[in-house]
Amino acid sequence: MTECLFCRIVRKEIPSTAVFSSTRSYAFRDLNPQAPTHVLVVPRLHITNADTVMAEHADDLADLFITAQAVAREEGLVEEGRDPAAQGGYRLVLNVGEISGNTVPHLHLHVLGGRRLRWPPG
Ligand code: 5GP
Ligand code: ZN
């Protein structure tokens, strides 16, 4: 059993607002949202960050992205079956290391949307 914050959220030891759940992933609302939709998608398996991903994590990563797709649709960020570029869309973010502002050492995909997202990011 790990004391990692997001492992504890996955185990429901710490409350969170669930958005979507699968056998390999869990999606919940960010505590400090940066956009109208700001959802974190995490693998149930502890992986530290994108820089420690290994080939054996392939199934967990595929599920992470498929869960993010489901979140985007549930949140109304894209219209089913349409081109996301023409119908809105969203941003997926993986922070790695202190320089990026990464604070929680458990892999998490930020799903951001519901407003125009500027580029380049800060
Ligand atoms: P990072 O900066 O590591 O990529 O993102 C960590 C994110 O986790 C931040 O956006 C932060 O607001 C969020 N966060 C930190 N602690 C908690 C928590 O206990 N619950 C939830 N729902 N989000 C958290
Ligand atoms: Zn963890």
mmCIF file of N, CA and C and ligand atoms in Angstrom:
data_model
loop_
_atom_site.group_PDB
_atom_site.id
_atom_site.type_symbol
_atom_site.label_atom_id
_atom_site.label_comp_id
_atom_site.label_asym_id
_atom_site.label_seq_id
_atom_site.Cartn_x
_atom_site.Cartn_y
_atom_site.Cartn_z
ATOM 1 N N MET A 1 0.850 -1.204 0.000
ATOM 2 C CA MET A 1 0.000 0.000 0.000
ATOM 3 C C MET A 1 0.883 1.251 0.000
ATOM 4 N N THR A 2 0.624 2.122 -0.953
ATOM 5 C CA THR A 2 1.428 3.337 -1.019
ATOM 6 C C THR A 2 0.661 4.510 -0.409
ATOM 7 N N GLU A 3 1.422 5.449 0.159
ATOM 8 C CA GLU A 3 0.832 6.651 0.770
ATOM 9 C C GLU A 3 0.647 7.768 -0.253
ATOM 10 N N CYS A 4 0.981 7.490 -1.518
ATOM 11 C CA CYS A 4 0.832 8.474 -2.598
ATOM 12 C C CYS A 4 -0.591 9.044 -2.604
ATOM 13 N N LEU A 5 -0.693 10.387 -2.747
ATOM 14 C CA LEU A 5 -1.994 11.070 -2.688
ATOM 15 C C LEU A 5 -2.997 10.484 -3.684
ATOM 16 N N PHE A 6 -2.581 10.331 -4.940
ATOM 17 C CA PHE A 6 -3.548 9.861 -5.942
ATOM 18 C C PHE A 6 -3.833 8.361 -5.793
ATOM 19 N N CYS A 7 -2.890 7.574 -5.270
ATOM 20 C CA CYS A 7 -3.197 6.171 -4.941
ATOM 21 C C CYS A 7 -4.280 6.142 -3.863
ATOM 22 N N ARG A 8 -4.196 7.052 -2.906
ATOM 23 C CA ARG A 8 -5.195 7.108 -1.835
ATOM 24 C C ARG A 8 -6.543 7.572 -2.374
ATOM 25 N N ILE A 9 -6.535 8.480 -3.334
ATOM 26 C CA ILE A 9 -7.794 8.915 -3.972
ATOM 27 C C ILE A 9 -8.397 7.753 -4.754
ATOM 28 N N VAL A 10 -7.568 7.008 -5.480
ATOM 29 C CA VAL A 10 -8.048 5.836 -6.243
ATOM 30 C C VAL A 10 -8.692 4.824 -5.285
ATOM 31 N N ARG A 11 -8.083 4.637 -4.100
ATOM 32 C CA ARG A 11 -8.615 3.669 -3.117
ATOM 33 C C ARG A 11 -9.792 4.232 -2.322
ATOM 34 N N LYS A 12 -10.196 5.501 -2.608
ATOM 35 C CA LYS A 12 -11.321 6.168 -1.937
ATOM 36 C C LYS A 12 -11.023 6.463 -0.462
ATOM 37 N N GLU A 13 -9.754 6.471 -0.087
ATOM 38 C CA GLU A 13 -9.389 6.844 1.282
ATOM 39 C C GLU A 13 -9.474 8.360 1.449
ATOM 40 N N ILE A 14 -9.323 9.070 0.320
ATOM 41 C CA ILE A 14 -9.477 10.525 0.289
ATOM 42 C C ILE A 14 -10.609 10.813 -0.695
ATOM 43 N N PRO A 15 -11.593 11.630 -0.293
ATOM 44 C CA PRO A 15 -12.732 11.870 -1.184
ATOM 45 C C PRO A 15 -12.359 12.673 -2.432
ATOM 46 N N SER A 16 -13.078 12.410 -3.505
ATOM 47 C CA SER A 16 -12.891 13.156 -4.755
ATOM 48 C C SER A 16 -14.222 13.125 -5.484
ATOM 49 N N THR A 17 -14.373 14.012 -6.461
ATOM 50 C CA THR A 17 -15.601 14.047 -7.260
ATOM 51 C C THR A 17 -15.365 13.252 -8.542
ATOM 52 N N ALA A 18 -15.935 12.057 -8.584
ATOM 53 C CA ALA A 18 -15.717 11.149 -9.715
ATOM 54 C C ALA A 18 -16.399 11.682 -10.970
ATOM 55 N N VAL A 19 -15.739 11.495 -12.115
ATOM 56 C CA VAL A 19 -16.328 11.850 -13.408
ATOM 57 C C VAL A 19 -16.490 10.592 -14.254
ATOM 58 N N PHE A 20 -15.522 9.684 -14.174
ATOM 59 C CA PHE A 20 -15.558 8.459 -14.967
ATOM 60 C C PHE A 20 -14.636 7.442 -14.292
ATOM 61 N N SER A 21 -14.996 6.177 -14.443
ATOM 62 C CA SER A 21 -14.207 5.129 -13.815
ATOM 63 C C SER A 21 -14.127 3.932 -14.746
ATOM 64 N N SER A 22 -12.951 3.317 -14.842
ATOM 65 C CA SER A 22 -12.818 2.067 -15.602
ATOM 66 C C SER A 22 -11.956 1.123 -14.767
ATOM 67 N N THR A 23 -11.719 -0.068 -15.281
ATOM 68 C CA THR A 23 -10.946 -1.034 -14.490
ATOM 69 C C THR A 23 -9.511 -0.562 -14.287
ATOM 70 N N ARG A 24 -8.968 0.217 -15.260
ATOM 71 C CA ARG A 24 -7.573 0.637 -15.167
ATOM 72 C C ARG A 24 -7.386 2.113 -14.826
ATOM 73 N N SER A 25 -8.441 2.921 -14.960
ATOM 74 C CA SER A 25 -8.295 4.372 -14.783
ATOM 75 C C SER A 25 -9.402 4.940 -13.903
ATOM 76 N N TYR A 26 -9.118 6.122 -13.343
ATOM 77 C CA TYR A 26 -10.104 6.843 -12.550
ATOM 78 C C TYR A 26 -9.990 8.325 -12.913
ATOM 79 N N ALA A 27 -11.134 8.958 -13.170
ATOM 80 C CA ALA A 27 -11.158 10.378 -13.545
ATOM 81 C C ALA A 27 -11.950 11.148 -12.495
ATOM 82 N N PHE A 28 -11.379 12.255 -12.022
ATOM 83 C CA PHE A 28 -12.018 13.051 -10.970
ATOM 84 C C PHE A 28 -11.687 14.523 -11.166
ATOM 85 N N ARG A 29 -12.524 15.394 -10.580
ATOM 86 C CA ARG A 29 -12.338 16.836 -10.783
ATOM 87 C C ARG A 29 -11.133 17.350 -10.009
ATOM 88 N N ASP A 30 -10.376 18.243 -10.680
ATOM 89 C CA ASP A 30 -9.240 18.884 -10.029
ATOM 90 C C ASP A 30 -9.760 19.788 -8.911
ATOM 91 N N LEU A 31 -9.062 19.791 -7.772
ATOM 92 C CA LEU A 31 -9.443 20.594 -6.606
ATOM 93 C C LEU A 31 -9.333 22.090 -6.896
ATOM 94 N N ASN A 32 -8.454 22.459 -7.817
ATOM 95 C CA ASN A 32 -8.174 23.864 -8.111
ATOM 96 C C ASN A 32 -8.284 24.080 -9.626
ATOM 97 N N PRO A 33 -9.535 24.076 -10.155
ATOM 98 C CA PRO A 33 -9.723 24.043 -11.611
ATOM 99 C C PRO A 33 -9.188 25.280 -12.323
ATOM 100 N N GLN A 34 -8.551 25.055 -13.466
ATOM 101 C CA GLN A 34 -7.964 26.129 -14.285
ATOM 102 C C GLN A 34 -8.804 26.417 -15.527
ATOM 103 N N ALA A 35 -9.934 25.738 -15.664
ATOM 104 C CA ALA A 35 -10.841 25.919 -16.804
ATOM 105 C C ALA A 35 -12.201 25.377 -16.356
ATOM 106 N N PRO A 36 -13.299 25.724 -17.074
ATOM 107 C CA PRO A 36 -14.618 25.221 -16.672
ATOM 108 C C PRO A 36 -14.650 23.695 -16.518
ATOM 109 N N THR A 37 -13.966 22.992 -17.417
ATOM 110 C CA THR A 37 -13.723 21.549 -17.197
ATOM 111 C C THR A 37 -12.246 21.367 -16.910
ATOM 112 N N HIS A 38 -11.953 20.813 -15.746
ATOM 113 C CA HIS A 38 -10.573 20.446 -15.392
ATOM 114 C C HIS A 38 -10.652 19.133 -14.624
ATOM 115 N N VAL A 39 -10.397 18.072 -15.362
ATOM 116 C CA VAL A 39 -10.513 16.710 -14.803
ATOM 117 C C VAL A 39 -9.143 16.055 -14.858
ATOM 118 N N LEU A 40 -8.811 15.296 -13.828
ATOM 119 C CA LEU A 40 -7.558 14.525 -13.803
ATOM 120 C C LEU A 40 -7.891 13.064 -14.081
ATOM 121 N N VAL A 41 -7.152 12.456 -15.005
ATOM 122 C CA VAL A 41 -7.319 11.025 -15.280
ATOM 123 C C VAL A 41 -6.042 10.329 -14.827
ATOM 124 N N VAL A 42 -6.177 9.367 -13.939
ATOM 125 C CA VAL A 42 -5.002 8.676 -13.398
ATOM 126 C C VAL A 42 -5.129 7.171 -13.626
ATOM 127 N N PRO A 43 -3.980 6.505 -13.838
ATOM 128 C CA PRO A 43 -4.023 5.039 -13.858
ATOM 129 C C PRO A 43 -4.209 4.536 -12.426
ATOM 130 N N ARG A 44 -4.978 3.470 -12.254
ATOM 131 C CA ARG A 44 -5.118 2.888 -10.902
ATOM 132 C C ARG A 44 -3.772 2.361 -10.416
ATOM 133 N N LEU A 45 -2.952 1.909 -11.366
ATOM 134 C CA LEU A 45 -1.594 1.462 -11.064
ATOM 135 C C LEU A 45 -0.713 2.681 -10.795
ATOM 136 N N HIS A 46 0.131 2.621 -9.783
ATOM 137 C CA HIS A 46 1.032 3.751 -9.526
ATOM 138 C C HIS A 46 2.144 3.782 -10.575
ATOM 139 N N ILE A 47 2.146 4.862 -11.373
ATOM 140 C CA ILE A 47 3.244 5.164 -12.300
ATOM 141 C C ILE A 47 3.643 6.586 -11.915
ATOM 142 N N THR A 48 4.926 6.867 -11.743
ATOM 143 C CA THR A 48 5.321 8.163 -11.173
ATOM 144 C C THR A 48 5.011 9.334 -12.101
ATOM 145 N N ASN A 49 5.443 9.267 -13.342
ATOM 146 C CA ASN A 49 5.132 10.337 -14.309
ATOM 147 C C ASN A 49 5.412 9.824 -15.721
ATOM 148 N N ALA A 50 5.211 10.683 -16.713
ATOM 149 C CA ALA A 50 5.364 10.250 -18.112
ATOM 150 C C ALA A 50 6.800 9.838 -18.411
ATOM 151 N N ASP A 51 7.742 10.348 -17.620
ATOM 152 C CA ASP A 51 9.146 10.035 -17.853
ATOM 153 C C ASP A 51 9.547 8.669 -17.297
ATOM 154 N N THR A 52 8.653 8.017 -16.548
ATOM 155 C CA THR A 52 8.967 6.677 -16.015
ATOM 156 C C THR A 52 8.088 5.604 -16.656
ATOM 157 N N VAL A 53 7.302 6.006 -17.666
ATOM 158 C CA VAL A 53 6.443 5.036 -18.358
ATOM 159 C C VAL A 53 7.310 3.986 -19.051
ATOM 160 N N MET A 54 6.850 2.728 -18.992
ATOM 161 C CA MET A 54 7.572 1.634 -19.654
ATOM 162 C C MET A 54 6.620 0.899 -20.602
ATOM 163 N N ALA A 55 7.209 0.109 -21.505
ATOM 164 C CA ALA A 55 6.408 -0.615 -22.503
ATOM 165 C C ALA A 55 5.331 -1.469 -21.832
ATOM 166 N N GLU A 56 5.625 -1.998 -20.646
ATOM 167 C CA GLU A 56 4.654 -2.872 -19.964
ATOM 168 C C GLU A 56 3.415 -2.093 -19.485
ATOM 169 N N HIS A 57 3.466 -0.756 -19.538
ATOM 170 C CA HIS A 57 2.314 0.063 -19.141
ATOM 171 C C HIS A 57 1.354 0.334 -20.302
ATOM 172 N N ALA A 58 1.601 -0.291 -21.448
ATOM 173 C CA ALA A 58 0.837 0.039 -22.665
ATOM 174 C C ALA A 58 -0.676 -0.020 -22.443
ATOM 175 N N ASP A 59 -1.163 -1.068 -21.799
ATOM 176 C CA ASP A 59 -2.618 -1.208 -21.610
ATOM 177 C C ASP A 59 -3.165 -0.097 -20.695
ATOM 178 N N ASP A 60 -2.377 0.265 -19.669
ATOM 179 C CA ASP A 60 -2.815 1.326 -18.753
ATOM 180 C C ASP A 60 -2.874 2.667 -19.481
ATOM 181 N N LEU A 61 -1.905 2.907 -20.361
ATOM 182 C CA LEU A 61 -1.872 4.181 -21.094
ATOM 183 C C LEU A 61 -2.993 4.265 -22.115
ATOM 184 N N ALA A 62 -3.248 3.179 -22.818
ATOM 185 C CA ALA A 62 -4.357 3.184 -23.780
ATOM 186 C C ALA A 62 -5.653 3.492 -23.042
ATOM 187 N N ASP A 63 -5.843 2.866 -21.893
ATOM 188 C CA ASP A 63 -7.068 3.087 -21.125
ATOM 189 C C ASP A 63 -7.147 4.522 -20.603
ATOM 190 N N LEU A 64 -5.990 5.095 -20.266
ATOM 191 C CA LEU A 64 -5.944 6.482 -19.777
ATOM 192 C C LEU A 64 -6.491 7.434 -20.848
ATOM 193 N N PHE A 65 -6.044 7.235 -22.093
ATOM 194 C CA PHE A 65 -6.485 8.119 -23.182
ATOM 195 C C PHE A 65 -7.940 7.847 -23.554
ATOM 196 N N ILE A 66 -8.354 6.593 -23.521
ATOM 197 C CA ILE A 66 -9.750 6.268 -23.847
ATOM 198 C C ILE A 66 -10.675 6.849 -22.767
ATOM 199 N N THR A 67 -10.212 6.834 -21.512
ATOM 200 C CA THR A 67 -10.986 7.446 -20.430
ATOM 201 C C THR A 67 -11.068 8.960 -20.627
ATOM 202 N N ALA A 68 -9.966 9.571 -21.054
ATOM 203 C CA ALA A 68 -9.980 11.025 -21.329
ATOM 204 C C ALA A 68 -10.978 11.346 -22.442
ATOM 205 N N GLN A 69 -11.063 10.494 -23.457
ATOM 206 C CA GLN A 69 -12.040 10.691 -24.537
ATOM 207 C C GLN A 69 -13.463 10.647 -23.971
ATOM 208 N N ALA A 70 -13.704 9.698 -23.083
ATOM 209 C CA ALA A 70 -15.043 9.559 -22.479
ATOM 210 C C ALA A 70 -15.367 10.786 -21.633
ATOM 211 N N VAL A 71 -14.372 11.273 -20.882
ATOM 212 C CA VAL A 71 -14.561 12.480 -20.063
ATOM 213 C C VAL A 71 -14.931 13.651 -20.965
ATOM 214 N N ALA A 72 -14.181 13.830 -22.053
ATOM 215 C CA ALA A 72 -14.430 14.956 -22.966
ATOM 216 C C ALA A 72 -15.856 14.904 -23.506
ATOM 217 N N ARG A 73 -16.345 13.721 -23.815
ATOM 218 C CA ARG A 73 -17.712 13.602 -24.335
ATOM 219 C C ARG A 73 -18.749 13.828 -23.232
ATOM 220 N N GLU A 74 -18.493 13.270 -22.056
ATOM 221 C CA GLU A 74 -19.426 13.460 -20.945
ATOM 222 C C GLU A 74 -19.533 14.933 -20.547
ATOM 223 N N GLU A 75 -18.418 15.659 -20.701
ATOM 224 C CA GLU A 75 -18.379 17.079 -20.339
ATOM 225 C C GLU A 75 -18.848 17.972 -21.482
ATOM 226 N N GLY A 76 -19.193 17.359 -22.634
ATOM 227 C CA GLY A 76 -19.699 18.119 -23.773
ATOM 228 C C GLY A 76 -18.630 18.928 -24.487
ATOM 229 N N LEU A 77 -17.374 18.490 -24.413
ATOM 230 C CA LEU A 77 -16.280 19.254 -25.025
ATOM 231 C C LEU A 77 -16.174 19.006 -26.523
ATOM 232 N N VAL A 78 -16.652 17.869 -26.978
ATOM 233 C CA VAL A 78 -16.666 17.564 -28.416
ATOM 234 C C VAL A 78 -18.027 16.956 -28.739
ATOM 235 N N GLU A 79 -18.404 17.089 -29.976
ATOM 236 C CA GLU A 79 -19.652 16.447 -30.401
ATOM 237 C C GLU A 79 -19.314 15.091 -30.991
ATOM 238 N N GLU A 80 -20.014 14.086 -30.532
ATOM 239 C CA GLU A 80 -19.780 12.706 -30.960
ATOM 240 C C GLU A 80 -19.715 12.612 -32.488
ATOM 241 N N GLY A 81 -18.633 12.008 -32.997
ATOM 242 C CA GLY A 81 -18.548 11.736 -34.428
ATOM 243 C C GLY A 81 -18.192 12.928 -35.287
ATOM 244 N N ARG A 82 -17.921 14.077 -34.671
ATOM 245 C CA ARG A 82 -17.555 15.261 -35.460
ATOM 246 C C ARG A 82 -16.062 15.542 -35.313
ATOM 247 N N ASP A 83 -15.551 16.408 -36.178
ATOM 248 C CA ASP A 83 -14.146 16.805 -36.109
ATOM 249 C C ASP A 83 -13.934 17.725 -34.899
ATOM 250 N N PRO A 84 -13.128 17.324 -33.885
ATOM 251 C CA PRO A 84 -12.932 18.154 -32.700
ATOM 252 C C PRO A 84 -12.417 19.547 -33.043
ATOM 253 N N ALA A 85 -11.605 19.661 -34.100
ATOM 254 C CA ALA A 85 -11.033 20.967 -34.454
ATOM 255 C C ALA A 85 -12.135 21.959 -34.828
ATOM 256 N N ALA A 86 -13.203 21.447 -35.400
ATOM 257 C CA ALA A 86 -14.280 22.328 -35.855
ATOM 258 C C ALA A 86 -15.377 22.470 -34.802
ATOM 259 N N GLN A 87 -15.370 21.635 -33.802
ATOM 260 C CA GLN A 87 -16.502 21.587 -32.879
ATOM 261 C C GLN A 87 -16.117 21.890 -31.437
ATOM 262 N N GLY A 88 -14.956 22.472 -31.240
ATOM 263 C CA GLY A 88 -14.552 22.744 -29.864
ATOM 264 C C GLY A 88 -13.246 22.038 -29.586
ATOM 265 N N GLY A 89 -13.265 21.073 -28.717
ATOM 266 C CA GLY A 89 -12.057 20.317 -28.401
ATOM 267 C C GLY A 89 -11.617 20.542 -26.975
ATOM 268 N N TYR A 90 -10.400 20.157 -26.699
ATOM 269 C CA TYR A 90 -9.904 20.202 -25.318
ATOM 270 C C TYR A 90 -8.393 20.077 -25.336
ATOM 271 N N ARG A 91 -7.777 20.218 -24.171
ATOM 272 C CA ARG A 91 -6.317 20.077 -24.068
ATOM 273 C C ARG A 91 -5.990 18.995 -23.055
ATOM 274 N N LEU A 92 -5.016 18.150 -23.418
ATOM 275 C CA LEU A 92 -4.499 17.137 -22.495
ATOM 276 C C LEU A 92 -3.095 17.560 -22.090
ATOM 277 N N VAL A 93 -2.818 17.550 -20.785
ATOM 278 C CA VAL A 93 -1.514 17.993 -20.279
ATOM 279 C C VAL A 93 -0.928 16.926 -19.368
ATOM 280 N N LEU A 94 0.371 16.658 -19.591
ATOM 281 C CA LEU A 94 1.147 15.796 -18.685
ATOM 282 C C LEU A 94 2.340 16.612 -18.214
ATOM 283 N N ASN A 95 2.358 17.025 -16.976
ATOM 284 C CA ASN A 95 3.510 17.753 -16.441
ATOM 285 C C ASN A 95 4.556 16.755 -15.964
ATOM 286 N N VAL A 96 5.817 17.071 -16.226
ATOM 287 C CA VAL A 96 6.923 16.206 -15.781
ATOM 288 C C VAL A 96 7.973 17.079 -15.103
ATOM 289 N N GLY A 97 8.177 16.838 -13.829
ATOM 290 C CA GLY A 97 9.258 17.523 -13.116
ATOM 291 C C GLY A 97 8.891 18.904 -12.609
ATOM 292 N N GLU A 98 9.748 19.399 -11.754
ATOM 293 C CA GLU A 98 9.515 20.657 -11.041
ATOM 294 C C GLU A 98 9.351 21.831 -12.003
ATOM 295 N N ILE A 99 10.133 21.841 -13.090
ATOM 296 C CA ILE A 99 10.117 22.975 -14.026
ATOM 297 C C ILE A 99 8.741 23.171 -14.672
ATOM 298 N N SER A 100 7.964 22.085 -14.745
ATOM 299 C CA SER A 100 6.634 22.144 -15.377
ATOM 300 C C SER A 100 5.537 22.459 -14.363
ATOM 301 N N GLY A 101 5.912 22.466 -13.077
ATOM 302 C CA GLY A 101 4.917 22.688 -12.029
ATOM 303 C C GLY A 101 4.318 21.399 -11.501
ATOM 304 N N ASN A 102 4.878 20.263 -11.883
ATOM 305 C CA ASN A 102 4.384 18.966 -11.409
ATOM 306 C C ASN A 102 4.511 18.877 -9.883
ATOM 307 N N THR A 103 3.385 18.593 -9.222
ATOM 308 C CA THR A 103 3.394 18.542 -7.756
ATOM 309 C C THR A 103 3.065 17.160 -7.203
ATOM 310 N N VAL A 104 2.284 16.372 -7.924
ATOM 311 C CA VAL A 104 1.884 15.052 -7.407
ATOM 312 C C VAL A 104 2.594 13.959 -8.215
ATOM 313 N N PRO A 105 3.433 13.146 -7.552
ATOM 314 C CA PRO A 105 4.229 12.154 -8.278
ATOM 315 C C PRO A 105 3.454 10.860 -8.562
ATOM 316 N N HIS A 106 2.289 11.008 -9.196
ATOM 317 C CA HIS A 106 1.506 9.863 -9.711
ATOM 318 C C HIS A 106 0.971 10.346 -11.057
ATOM 319 N N LEU A 107 1.285 9.629 -12.131
ATOM 320 C CA LEU A 107 0.912 10.042 -13.487
ATOM 321 C C LEU A 107 -0.540 10.504 -13.543
ATOM 322 N N HIS A 108 -0.766 11.688 -14.108
ATOM 323 C CA HIS A 108 -2.147 12.182 -14.264
ATOM 324 C C HIS A 108 -2.243 13.040 -15.504
ATOM 325 N N LEU A 109 -3.282 12.758 -16.265
ATOM 326 C CA LEU A 109 -3.572 13.502 -17.489
ATOM 327 C C LEU A 109 -4.579 14.569 -17.121
ATOM 328 N N HIS A 110 -4.204 15.856 -17.340
ATOM 329 C CA HIS A 110 -5.163 16.935 -17.131
ATOM 330 C C HIS A 110 -6.043 17.022 -18.375
ATOM 331 N N VAL A 111 -7.354 17.012 -18.212
ATOM 332 C CA VAL A 111 -8.293 17.254 -19.315
ATOM 333 C C VAL A 111 -8.878 18.641 -19.074
ATOM 334 N N LEU A 112 -8.534 19.579 -19.970
ATOM 335 C CA LEU A 112 -8.944 20.977 -19.795
ATOM 336 C C LEU A 112 -9.819 21.402 -20.959
ATOM 337 N N GLY A 113 -10.893 22.106 -20.671
ATOM 338 C CA GLY A 113 -11.752 22.581 -21.749
ATOM 339 C C GLY A 113 -12.861 23.470 -21.224
ATOM 340 N N GLY A 114 -13.719 23.883 -22.147
ATOM 341 C CA GLY A 114 -14.850 24.719 -21.769
ATOM 342 C C GLY A 114 -14.565 26.200 -21.945
ATOM 343 N N ARG A 115 -13.362 26.541 -22.341
ATOM 344 C CA ARG A 115 -12.998 27.925 -22.688
ATOM 345 C C ARG A 115 -11.892 27.835 -23.728
ATOM 346 N N ARG A 116 -11.646 28.961 -24.439
ATOM 347 C CA ARG A 116 -10.523 28.976 -25.393
ATOM 348 C C ARG A 116 -9.228 28.861 -24.615
ATOM 349 N N LEU A 117 -8.359 27.954 -25.060
ATOM 350 C CA LEU A 117 -7.101 27.694 -24.358
ATOM 351 C C LEU A 117 -5.959 28.338 -25.140
ATOM 352 N N ARG A 118 -5.262 29.209 -24.496
ATOM 353 C CA ARG A 118 -4.202 29.970 -25.184
ATOM 354 C C ARG A 118 -2.969 29.104 -25.453
ATOM 355 N N TRP A 119 -2.216 29.519 -26.483
ATOM 356 C CA TRP A 119 -0.951 28.855 -26.811
ATOM 357 C C TRP A 119 0.054 29.917 -27.197
ATOM 358 N N PRO A 120 1.295 29.906 -26.743
ATOM 359 C CA PRO A 120 1.866 28.870 -25.886
ATOM 360 C C PRO A 120 1.361 28.962 -24.455
ATOM 361 N N PRO A 121 1.361 27.832 -23.711
ATOM 362 C CA PRO A 121 0.941 27.860 -22.312
ATOM 363 C C PRO A 121 1.989 28.605 -21.488
ATOM 364 N N GLY A 122 1.616 28.998 -20.299
ATOM 365 C CA GLY A 122 2.532 29.780 -19.450
ATOM 366 C C GLY A 122 3.719 28.976 -18.964
HETATM 367 P P1 5GP B 1 0.434 18.680 -11.447
HETATM 368 O O1 5GP B 1 0.799 20.115 -11.215
HETATM 369 O O2 5GP B 1 1.209 17.731 -10.573
HETATM 370 O O3 5GP B 1 0.470 18.286 -12.894
HETATM 371 O O4 5GP B 1 -1.090 18.567 -11.054
HETATM 372 C C1 5GP B 1 -1.556 18.196 -9.806
HETATM 373 C C2 5GP B 1 -2.997 18.634 -9.759
HETATM 374 O O5 5GP B 1 -3.629 17.951 -8.692
HETATM 375 C C3 5GP B 1 -3.186 20.122 -9.521
HETATM 376 O O6 5GP B 1 -3.903 20.683 -10.590
HETATM 377 C C4 5GP B 1 -3.925 20.193 -8.188
HETATM 378 O O7 5GP B 1 -4.901 21.210 -8.169
HETATM 379 C C5 5GP B 1 -4.548 18.809 -8.078
HETATM 380 N N1 5GP B 1 -4.698 18.314 -6.732
HETATM 381 C C6 5GP B 1 -3.762 18.346 -5.750
HETATM 382 N N2 5GP B 1 -4.246 17.735 -4.643
HETATM 383 C C7 5GP B 1 -5.507 17.319 -4.935
HETATM 384 C C8 5GP B 1 -6.516 16.637 -4.189
HETATM 385 O O8 5GP B 1 -6.333 16.262 -3.037
HETATM 386 N N3 5GP B 1 -7.692 16.390 -4.833
HETATM 387 C C9 5GP B 1 -7.919 16.775 -6.119
HETATM 388 N N4 5GP B 1 -9.117 16.489 -6.653
HETATM 389 N N5 5GP B 1 -6.986 17.428 -6.843
HETATM 390 C C10 5GP B 1 -5.804 17.691 -6.262
HETATM 391 ZN ZN ZN B 2 0.303 6.693 -6.647
#
